[in-house]
């Protein structure tokens, strides 16, 4: 059973109160944080108050899956009264004036938010080394990165402090850290979860989603937080999902050879070439074989334009970032240069504040985006990238006519060492190579564990499906968890419930 | 291949509202050339007649009728500003130099 299931059962059976659980969770988080640096803020008073409310609801007979369950929230998602730094010095002193819709909904479902998690600045990074508040370390090996940009959320879950956290995914920032930390991470269909209260990076790509210890937890979080929100103009006019109870009812009744019968799975062999570690390739091919033995039909399904994803993504995301981040000027909110004097020109004040407030990766992407949008280069870069984006979407639409799922490794390697890729932006960007195409296409994607690499670090497999088919995706992950032991790998620190129930 | 000069980086920095020192200008010039060289791969894609995709889903940017609603209290908005006098944001001089 996952940590989430154990905690839920203990709460329902009143073996522990939500208040005691929140206290233990906060104590554990404080103990582990000096090494991992996964939390930027603890919400002691608010968490205990929410936990007491959850206890009253449990005592009154409520049984919602998230009642009393502790969780963490990435620091680019607003909670009224809490900090929301987005990992940036620019917003070091910023306190949220309102809560994100997803936060309101999760709290209404009884989740207890214990803290805000570290992240790459404004979501720009794949290793969580780009935080103004220091790098996050991977609980599996503290010399390695946890992935990014939702690295703090992934490390918090993998270290057994909480069973679930919210992240955000612009080009892979949920799925990549979930893979590198041995967790389940879902990027929902674009528009499935409201972005109201999410600090913007690249608005046509940003999507909030869960990182958790199992598909059940992810389903419960998605059910609680999805659905139309009139405050987000890109929110889809759809009902919230209802997946958790169906997954919970799934039990081991099928013979091994029929578990995946009737499921068609596509993959593109050309994606497994140069740049993909041998142990990743080998483990992925073994996973495909497992599915074949379970009755699935595995087909070669080319995505001919996916090879252009990295270029298209960095041009589009950087262009949108250069526009979104223009609001940080040192004038109305956020950091203002300490060199400022009232005699300086407004232009100097803005440039000094932005240069001191933004870190190097954010500055690099603002510059790149400004270049791509500038006169003379717009058609050659931004417009062309947007045209290629459509070709990538068309590739998926064509592939998903013949297969239920498109699969790949989530990352080309296991977690790399801190500092290993810092010198080359391109090498760092390539660590997102598998997660970028579906982000551009707006499709839902999930990463879940596919065992360990040759270095003993976790690996993830990524599954993409048609828009709005999260139920089908999570059902597939649940089948893997129930029938295949490799799909529920969790770090040593998360065994024995991380000490939360002892 | 796009040739990026130091002057190009300087111009982009000005448009971006960023100050870059000489070391930064040289660093970004090299990095941009490397990145843009990689991005040249987009030229291999056949995009003639392809409509750009700016949003991944069709259903977006819907509009509702305006409705009157309470705004955030002035005090809470000013609380996040770097400088204020309890009523207004305090900025530098917009026109002219020191008196």
XYZ file of C-alpha atoms in Angstrom:
601
model
C 0.000 0.000 0.000
C 1.127 3.533 -0.665
C 1.739 6.097 2.069
C -1.501 7.815 1.009
C -3.531 4.631 1.471
C -1.944 3.925 4.845
C -2.587 7.436 6.102
C -6.159 7.402 4.826
C -6.901 4.099 6.509
C -5.344 5.242 9.796
C -7.410 8.442 9.715
C -10.671 6.640 8.974
C -9.987 4.019 11.651
C -9.089 6.875 14.017
C -5.686 5.384 14.752
C -4.357 8.892 14.291
C -5.990 12.306 14.142
C -5.412 14.663 11.250
C -3.988 17.158 13.742
C -1.395 14.705 15.081
C -0.575 13.651 11.535
C -0.021 17.272 10.498
C 2.204 17.838 13.560
C 4.318 14.772 12.732
C 4.474 15.726 9.111
C 5.724 19.231 9.940
C 8.269 17.844 12.408
C 9.538 15.364 9.819
C 9.692 18.047 7.142
C 11.743 20.305 9.434
C 14.122 17.431 10.186
C 14.718 16.597 6.530
C 14.728 20.101 5.118
C 18.283 21.125 6.073
C 19.608 18.414 3.731
C 16.968 18.329 0.995
C 15.925 22.028 0.898
C 12.562 20.963 -0.514
C 10.423 23.390 1.524
C 10.607 27.183 1.416
C 7.847 27.835 3.941
C 6.009 25.834 6.574
C 2.390 26.658 7.365
C 2.276 25.457 10.948
C -0.693 27.457 12.259
C -2.826 27.170 9.136
C -2.083 23.463 8.669
C -3.036 22.586 12.234
C -6.216 24.652 11.964
C -7.156 22.883 8.690
C -6.312 19.520 10.272
C -8.650 20.175 13.207
C -11.423 20.961 10.729
C -10.690 17.698 8.923
C -10.936 15.833 12.250
C -14.404 17.318 12.830
C -15.504 16.256 9.340
C -14.164 12.723 9.842
C -15.926 12.532 13.200
C -19.146 13.599 11.457
C -18.824 10.621 9.109
C -17.314 12.216 6.019
C -15.023 9.891 4.056
C -13.601 11.943 1.185
C -10.236 10.525 0.090
C -8.252 13.683 0.842
C -9.720 14.432 4.286
C -6.847 15.088 6.672
C -4.128 14.103 4.183
C -1.081 16.395 4.376
C 0.274 17.895 1.188
C 2.714 20.453 -0.181
C 2.243 23.170 -2.803
C 4.797 24.470 -5.286
C 5.794 28.033 -4.523
C 4.375 29.463 -7.762
C 0.807 28.597 -6.706
C -0.885 31.167 -4.483
C -2.247 30.531 -0.988
C -3.728 33.637 0.593
C -1.383 34.995 3.246
C 1.505 32.687 2.328
C 4.656 33.523 0.449
C 4.748 32.932 -3.313
C 8.321 33.516 -4.395
C 8.245 31.273 -7.484
C 11.837 30.483 -6.520
C 12.867 34.047 -7.371
C 14.566 36.850 -5.486
C 12.157 39.077 -7.452
C 9.244 37.851 -5.303
C 11.152 37.224 -2.067
C 8.799 39.359 0.006
C 5.606 38.727 -1.939
C 2.607 37.474 0.043
C -0.402 36.161 -1.887
C -3.559 38.281 -1.720
C -5.808 35.389 -2.721
C -5.668 31.630 -3.184
C -5.456 29.703 -6.437
C -8.659 27.896 -7.418
C -6.898 24.528 -7.118
C -5.818 25.392 -3.570
C -9.361 26.387 -2.549
C -10.711 23.162 -4.023
C -8.121 20.882 -2.404
C -8.651 22.531 0.991
C -12.423 22.182 0.554
C -11.813 18.457 -0.033
C -9.997 18.322 3.312
C -6.341 18.307 2.236
C -4.001 19.867 4.798
C -1.370 22.096 3.192
C 1.766 21.977 5.329
C 4.096 24.098 3.233
C 5.337 25.672 0.025
C 8.003 23.890 -1.982
C 11.200 25.015 -3.637
C 11.396 25.233 -7.417
C 13.448 26.474 -10.336
C 12.922 30.212 -10.662
C 9.564 30.889 -12.358
C 9.531 27.230 -13.458
C 12.580 27.617 -15.681
C 14.807 24.629 -15.162
C 15.130 20.865 -15.175
C 17.219 20.310 -12.051
C 15.971 22.705 -9.360
C 19.420 24.302 -9.342
C 17.947 27.570 -10.635
C 16.247 28.525 -7.372
C 17.276 31.760 -5.661
C 16.941 29.769 -2.425
C 19.441 27.027 -3.205
C 19.282 23.705 -4.985
C 16.998 20.862 -3.899
C 18.569 17.430 -3.429
C 17.194 14.076 -4.491
C 16.158 11.914 -1.486
C 17.456 8.832 -3.313
C 20.966 10.286 -3.510
C 21.659 13.720 -2.113
C 24.478 14.321 -4.596
C 21.911 14.213 -7.392
C 19.242 16.624 -8.572
C 15.550 15.827 -8.032
C 14.648 17.198 -11.464
C 12.741 20.396 -12.056
C 11.142 22.663 -12.035
C 8.829 21.062 -9.429
C 11.852 19.502 -7.700
C 10.849 20.606 -4.203
C 7.408 19.018 -4.560
C 8.911 15.755 -5.849
C 11.585 15.634 -3.122
C 8.965 16.332 -0.434
C 6.920 13.332 -1.597
C 9.878 11.025 -2.255
C 11.295 11.724 1.203
C 8.061 10.495 2.783
C 7.176 13.829 4.343
C 3.887 14.071 2.431
C 2.174 11.586 0.097
C 1.194 14.260 -2.408
C 2.073 17.700 -3.738
C 1.045 20.088 -6.472
C 3.502 21.000 -9.183
C 3.209 22.825 -12.473
C 4.340 21.572 -15.866
C 5.252 23.875 -18.747
C 7.514 21.507 -20.677
C 7.875 18.564 -18.285
C 8.209 20.104 -14.831
C 5.861 17.587 -13.186
C 6.716 14.435 -15.128
C 10.519 14.789 -15.172
C 10.997 15.256 -11.384
C 8.378 12.556 -10.724
C 10.469 10.166 -12.844
C 13.778 11.121 -11.234
C 12.303 10.653 -7.735
C 10.373 7.403 -8.384
C 6.872 8.930 -8.237
C 3.697 9.313 -10.267
C 3.293 12.726 -11.908
C 0.409 13.834 -14.090
C 0.309 16.737 -16.491
C -3.434 17.062 -17.170
C -4.872 18.170 -20.505
C -4.298 21.908 -20.958
C -7.388 23.605 -19.488
C -8.362 20.721 -17.185
C -7.172 22.529 -14.038
C -7.633 26.224 -13.501
C -4.507 28.365 -13.776
C -6.099 31.110 -11.640
C -3.499 31.793 -8.965
C -0.585 30.207 -10.818
C 2.305 32.615 -11.382
C 2.645 32.650 -15.172
C 5.713 31.439 -17.060
C 4.403 30.512 -20.542
C 0.636 30.801 -20.545
C -0.175 28.586 -23.526
C 1.819 25.752 -21.940
C 1.567 26.123 -18.130
C -0.577 23.497 -16.439
C -0.903 22.608 -12.752
C -0.918 18.939 -11.767
C -0.269 16.368 -9.050
C 2.937 14.602 -8.024
C 2.236 11.733 -5.653
C 3.101 8.294 -4.364
C 0.545 6.394 -6.486
C -2.080 6.731 -9.205
C -4.806 6.584 -6.539
C -3.462 9.711 -4.872
C -3.137 11.461 -8.223
C -6.734 10.532 -9.092
C -8.054 11.835 -5.769
C -6.192 15.121 -6.277
C -7.405 15.461 -9.866
C -11.026 14.760 -8.878
C -10.851 17.410 -6.164
C -9.137 20.128 -8.187
C -10.418 19.797 -11.786
C -13.401 21.417 -13.454
C -14.329 24.677 -15.116
C -13.302 27.934 -13.469
C -14.754 31.164 -14.866
C -11.770 33.096 -13.476
C -9.390 31.402 -15.934
C -10.167 32.308 -19.551
C -8.421 29.150 -20.750
C -10.234 26.802 -18.361
C -12.158 24.134 -20.255
C -15.919 24.117 -19.781
C -15.927 20.573 -18.433
C -17.068 18.888 -15.262
C -14.484 17.749 -12.724
C -13.219 14.182 -13.070
C -14.563 11.216 -11.084
C -11.751 8.683 -11.235
C -10.640 7.797 -7.710
C -13.491 5.452 -6.741
C -13.131 3.513 -9.998
C -9.395 3.032 -9.486
C -9.865 2.105 -5.846
C -12.256 -0.671 -6.884
C -9.686 -2.172 -9.272
C -8.321 -5.408 -7.813
C -6.102 -8.256 -8.941
C -8.534 -10.617 -10.643
C -7.149 -11.040 -14.163
C -4.626 -13.680 -15.274
C -1.207 -12.124 -15.996
C -1.561 -12.711 -19.740
C -4.777 -10.658 -19.977
C -4.046 -7.607 -17.843
C -3.428 -5.335 -20.841
C -5.588 -7.169 -23.399
C -7.193 -4.904 -25.960
C -4.799 -2.023 -25.274
C -2.769 -0.690 -28.208
C 0.493 1.001 -27.261
C 2.615 3.028 -29.687
C 6.244 4.077 -29.452
C 8.737 5.675 -31.798
C 12.001 3.668 -31.976
C 13.829 6.695 -33.402
C 13.450 8.404 -30.007
C 15.677 5.776 -28.389
C 18.844 6.723 -30.252
C 21.800 8.913 -29.289
C 21.543 10.732 -25.994
C 19.485 8.043 -24.266
C 21.338 6.071 -21.575
C 21.701 2.368 -22.230
C 20.012 1.409 -18.957
C 17.036 3.659 -19.799
C 16.694 2.083 -23.236
C 16.993 -1.447 -21.843
C 14.479 -0.876 -19.043
C 12.026 0.751 -21.458
C 12.226 -2.162 -23.907
C 11.679 -4.590 -21.001
C 8.623 -2.586 -19.981
C 7.237 -2.791 -23.530
C 7.780 -6.525 -23.384
C 5.956 -6.773 -20.047
C 2.966 -5.087 -21.632
C 3.137 -7.436 -24.620
C 3.185 -10.437 -22.278
C 0.181 -8.915 -20.525
C -1.789 -8.963 -23.764
C -1.179 -5.460 -25.118
C -0.448 -4.824 -28.766
C 2.762 -2.781 -29.039
C 3.194 -0.911 -32.324
C 5.893 1.242 -33.844
C 4.229 4.643 -34.226
C 6.459 7.387 -35.615
C 6.133 11.001 -34.503
C 8.182 12.515 -37.354
C 8.122 16.095 -36.071
C 8.813 15.373 -32.401
C 12.527 15.860 -33.088
C 11.819 19.583 -33.506
C 10.178 19.873 -30.083
C 13.129 21.257 -28.201
C 13.648 24.126 -30.628
C 9.914 24.880 -30.906
C 9.392 24.703 -27.153
C 12.263 26.975 -26.140
C 11.306 29.577 -28.719
C 7.604 29.585 -27.784
C 8.047 29.300 -24.005
C 10.794 31.943 -23.928
C 8.712 34.298 -26.072
C 5.733 33.968 -23.748
C 8.010 34.347 -20.708
C 9.538 37.552 -22.053
C 6.031 38.989 -22.218
C 4.695 37.549 -18.923
C 7.730 38.585 -16.913
C 7.696 42.152 -18.200
C 5.324 42.894 -15.295
C 8.243 42.624 -12.863
C 9.650 46.099 -13.067
C 10.465 47.037 -9.485
C 7.639 49.577 -9.587
C 4.408 48.108 -8.210
C 5.418 44.803 -6.675
C 8.427 42.624 -6.055
C 12.113 43.475 -5.819
C 13.377 47.015 -6.336
C 17.071 47.652 -6.814
C 18.771 48.851 -3.669
C 20.885 51.135 -5.836
C 17.722 53.048 -6.652
C 17.577 56.698 -5.874
C 14.674 59.002 -6.601
C 16.919 60.965 -8.942
C 17.505 57.984 -11.221
C 15.446 57.613 -14.364
C 12.567 55.191 -14.406
C 14.301 53.181 -17.134
C 17.398 52.757 -14.941
C 15.267 51.706 -11.992
C 13.483 49.057 -14.060
C 16.657 47.653 -15.638
C 18.561 47.563 -12.323
C 15.665 45.909 -10.498
C 15.187 43.248 -13.170
C 18.917 42.539 -13.526
C 19.341 42.113 -9.773
C 15.992 40.379 -9.160
C 16.092 37.725 -11.906
C 18.599 34.850 -11.922
C 20.745 33.939 -14.950
C 18.420 31.309 -16.491
C 15.412 33.626 -16.328
C 17.431 36.440 -17.887
C 18.645 34.079 -20.615
C 15.084 33.090 -21.519
C 13.763 36.650 -21.421
C 16.552 37.650 -23.801
C 15.918 34.664 -26.071
C 12.171 35.352 -26.134
C 12.657 39.046 -26.808
C 14.968 38.119 -29.684
C 12.458 35.614 -31.143
C 9.669 38.198 -31.033
C 11.724 41.103 -32.346
C 11.258 42.702 -35.718
C 13.002 40.770 -38.469
C 13.152 37.507 -36.521
C 9.475 36.902 -35.630
C 8.593 34.916 -38.761
C 11.859 32.958 -38.799
C 11.653 31.879 -35.168
C 8.399 32.427 -33.245
C 5.935 31.926 -36.093
C 7.872 28.976 -37.477
C 7.983 27.378 -34.020
C 4.195 27.788 -33.746
C 3.769 26.123 -37.153
C 5.963 23.220 -36.051
C 3.855 23.027 -32.878
C 0.829 22.277 -35.071
C 2.766 19.602 -36.959
C 3.618 17.944 -33.624
C -0.037 18.036 -32.536
C -1.032 16.543 -35.909
C 1.526 13.740 -35.411
C -0.090 12.845 -32.097
C -3.628 13.066 -33.480
C -2.619 10.724 -36.255
C -0.846 8.292 -33.894
C -3.701 8.261 -31.395
C -6.116 7.172 -34.150
C -4.401 3.790 -34.167
C -3.132 3.418 -30.570
C -4.589 4.132 -27.135
C -1.322 5.400 -25.686
C 1.937 6.797 -26.949
C 4.827 5.835 -24.669
C 8.500 6.702 -24.162
C 10.968 6.902 -21.313
C 10.206 10.070 -19.299
C 13.851 11.126 -19.232
C 16.971 10.151 -21.212
C 18.884 9.336 -17.992
C 18.445 8.835 -14.280
C 18.963 11.840 -11.992
C 22.244 13.559 -12.808
C 24.675 15.050 -10.309
C 24.353 18.602 -9.065
C 26.388 20.903 -11.298
C 26.809 18.272 -14.013
C 24.834 20.167 -16.657
C 25.021 23.720 -15.321
C 27.626 24.904 -17.831
C 25.610 24.080 -20.944
C 22.025 25.331 -21.292
C 21.499 23.028 -24.274
C 22.604 19.899 -22.354
C 20.202 20.853 -19.565
C 17.345 21.518 -22.015
C 17.881 18.073 -23.581
C 16.901 16.396 -20.304
C 13.297 17.407 -21.155
C 13.414 15.940 -24.646
C 10.674 13.341 -24.013
C 8.252 15.587 -22.144
C 8.253 18.588 -24.480
C 6.263 17.274 -27.487
C 3.044 16.477 -25.620
C 3.257 19.759 -23.672
C 3.302 21.620 -26.985
C 0.289 19.567 -28.097
C -1.598 20.218 -24.822
C -2.178 16.501 -24.279
C -2.318 14.738 -20.918
C 0.743 12.756 -19.897
C 1.702 10.737 -16.889
C 5.049 9.464 -15.667
C 5.224 6.475 -13.372
C 8.092 4.292 -12.147
C 9.628 1.654 -14.438
C 12.198 0.309 -12.012
C 15.768 1.412 -11.423
C 18.665 2.317 -13.693
C 22.096 0.713 -13.493
C 23.066 3.322 -10.860
C 20.185 2.290 -8.591
C 18.274 5.508 -9.231
C 14.621 5.507 -10.320
C 13.406 5.669 -13.897
C 10.034 6.711 -15.246
C 7.960 5.702 -18.229
C 5.764 8.339 -19.831
C 2.326 7.609 -21.245
C 0.464 10.122 -23.425
C -3.148 9.833 -24.501
C -5.850 11.864 -26.221
C -7.099 15.125 -24.742
C -9.471 14.739 -21.760
C -8.663 11.021 -21.315
C -7.034 11.235 -17.861
C -9.296 8.455 -16.579
C -8.005 6.068 -19.216
C -4.413 7.106 -18.463
C -4.680 6.664 -14.707
C -6.514 3.364 -15.095
C -3.526 2.127 -17.118
C -1.102 3.294 -14.418
C -3.220 1.607 -11.746
C -3.149 -1.670 -13.693
C 0.639 -1.411 -13.693
C 0.726 -0.722 -9.949
C -1.576 -3.640 -9.138
C 0.084 -6.167 -11.436
C 3.703 -4.994 -11.846
C 5.884 -4.439 -8.774
C 8.257 -2.073 -10.644
C 5.526 0.530 -10.850
C 5.458 1.263 -7.153
C 9.122 1.878 -6.402
C 9.553 4.280 -3.504
C 12.699 5.494 -1.767
C 13.898 3.907 1.453
C 12.877 7.032 3.318
C 9.277 6.474 2.275
C 9.090 2.922 3.547
C 7.438 2.279 6.898
C 5.342 5.374 6.188
C 8.333 7.619 6.735
C 7.716 7.555 10.482
C 4.397 9.406 10.175
C 2.364 6.555 11.686
C 4.884 5.144 14.147
C 23.143 30.213 -39.506
C 22.152 33.297 -37.521
C 25.167 35.406 -36.629
C 24.712 37.140 -33.303
C 26.955 40.065 -32.450
C 27.668 41.733 -29.130
C 25.671 44.708 -30.434
C 22.690 42.423 -31.095
C 22.802 41.168 -27.512
C 23.076 44.751 -26.270
C 20.000 45.737 -28.269
C 17.998 42.721 -27.041
C 19.030 43.481 -23.451
C 17.777 47.037 -23.795
C 14.453 45.817 -25.214
C 14.264 43.291 -22.348
C 14.849 45.891 -19.644
C 18.057 44.209 -18.473
C 21.527 45.578 -17.757
C 24.319 43.286 -18.910
C 28.000 43.828 -18.188
C 30.752 43.027 -20.676
C 31.228 39.477 -19.396
C 27.493 38.784 -19.625
C 27.305 40.184 -23.146
C 30.094 37.863 -24.289
C 28.608 34.863 -22.470
C 25.138 35.355 -23.946
C 26.515 36.016 -27.415
C 28.189 32.584 -27.404
C 25.204 30.832 -25.808
C 22.717 32.385 -28.239
C 24.790 31.367 -31.225
C 24.868 27.784 -29.931
C 21.146 27.749 -29.215
C 20.190 29.354 -32.496
C 22.410 26.916 -34.338
C 20.417 24.112 -32.730
C 17.138 25.897 -33.491
C 18.074 26.026 -37.189
C 16.794 22.443 -37.203
C 13.311 23.947 -37.475
C 14.165 24.837 -41.049
C 13.994 21.125 -41.894
C 10.297 21.020 -41.009
C 7.902 21.544 -43.905
C 5.655 24.366 -42.698
C 4.397 25.803 -45.967
C 0.652 26.436 -45.593
C 0.623 25.255 -41.966
C -1.482 27.438 -39.668
C 0.544 28.401 -36.550
C -0.726 26.843 -33.312
C -0.641 29.447 -30.569
C -2.885 27.546 -28.147
C -3.095 23.789 -27.870
C -6.825 23.580 -27.310
C -9.573 25.227 -29.295
C -11.578 26.121 -26.226
C -9.775 29.104 -24.798
C -9.990 32.800 -24.168
C -13.753 32.787 -23.752
C -15.277 36.080 -22.726
C -17.942 36.833 -20.151
C -19.976 39.975 -19.579
C -18.357 42.390 -17.163
C -19.703 42.162 -13.650
C -19.224 44.568 -10.799
C -17.208 42.999 -8.011
C -15.201 44.040 -5.000
C -11.576 44.811 -5.660
C -8.721 43.953 -3.354
C -8.267 46.380 -0.460
C -5.745 49.121 -1.199
C -3.751 48.230 1.907
C -3.183 44.629 0.868
C -2.111 45.623 -2.633
C 0.297 48.245 -1.365
C 1.744 45.700 1.052
C 3.549 43.969 -1.828
C 4.991 47.139 -3.307
C 8.629 48.061 -2.726
C 7.737 51.607 -1.686
C 4.460 53.374 -0.883
C 3.012 56.141 1.288
C -0.054 54.178 2.451
C -2.126 55.669 -0.388
C 0.045 55.605 -3.521
C 2.857 53.572 -4.995
C 6.045 55.609 -4.741
C 8.192 55.626 -7.895
C 11.163 57.521 -9.201
C 11.093 60.588 -11.383
C 9.450 59.882 -14.742
C 10.446 63.072 -16.555
C 13.607 65.137 -16.249
C 16.601 64.807 -13.949
C 17.424 65.898 -10.433
C 16.254 69.351 -9.362
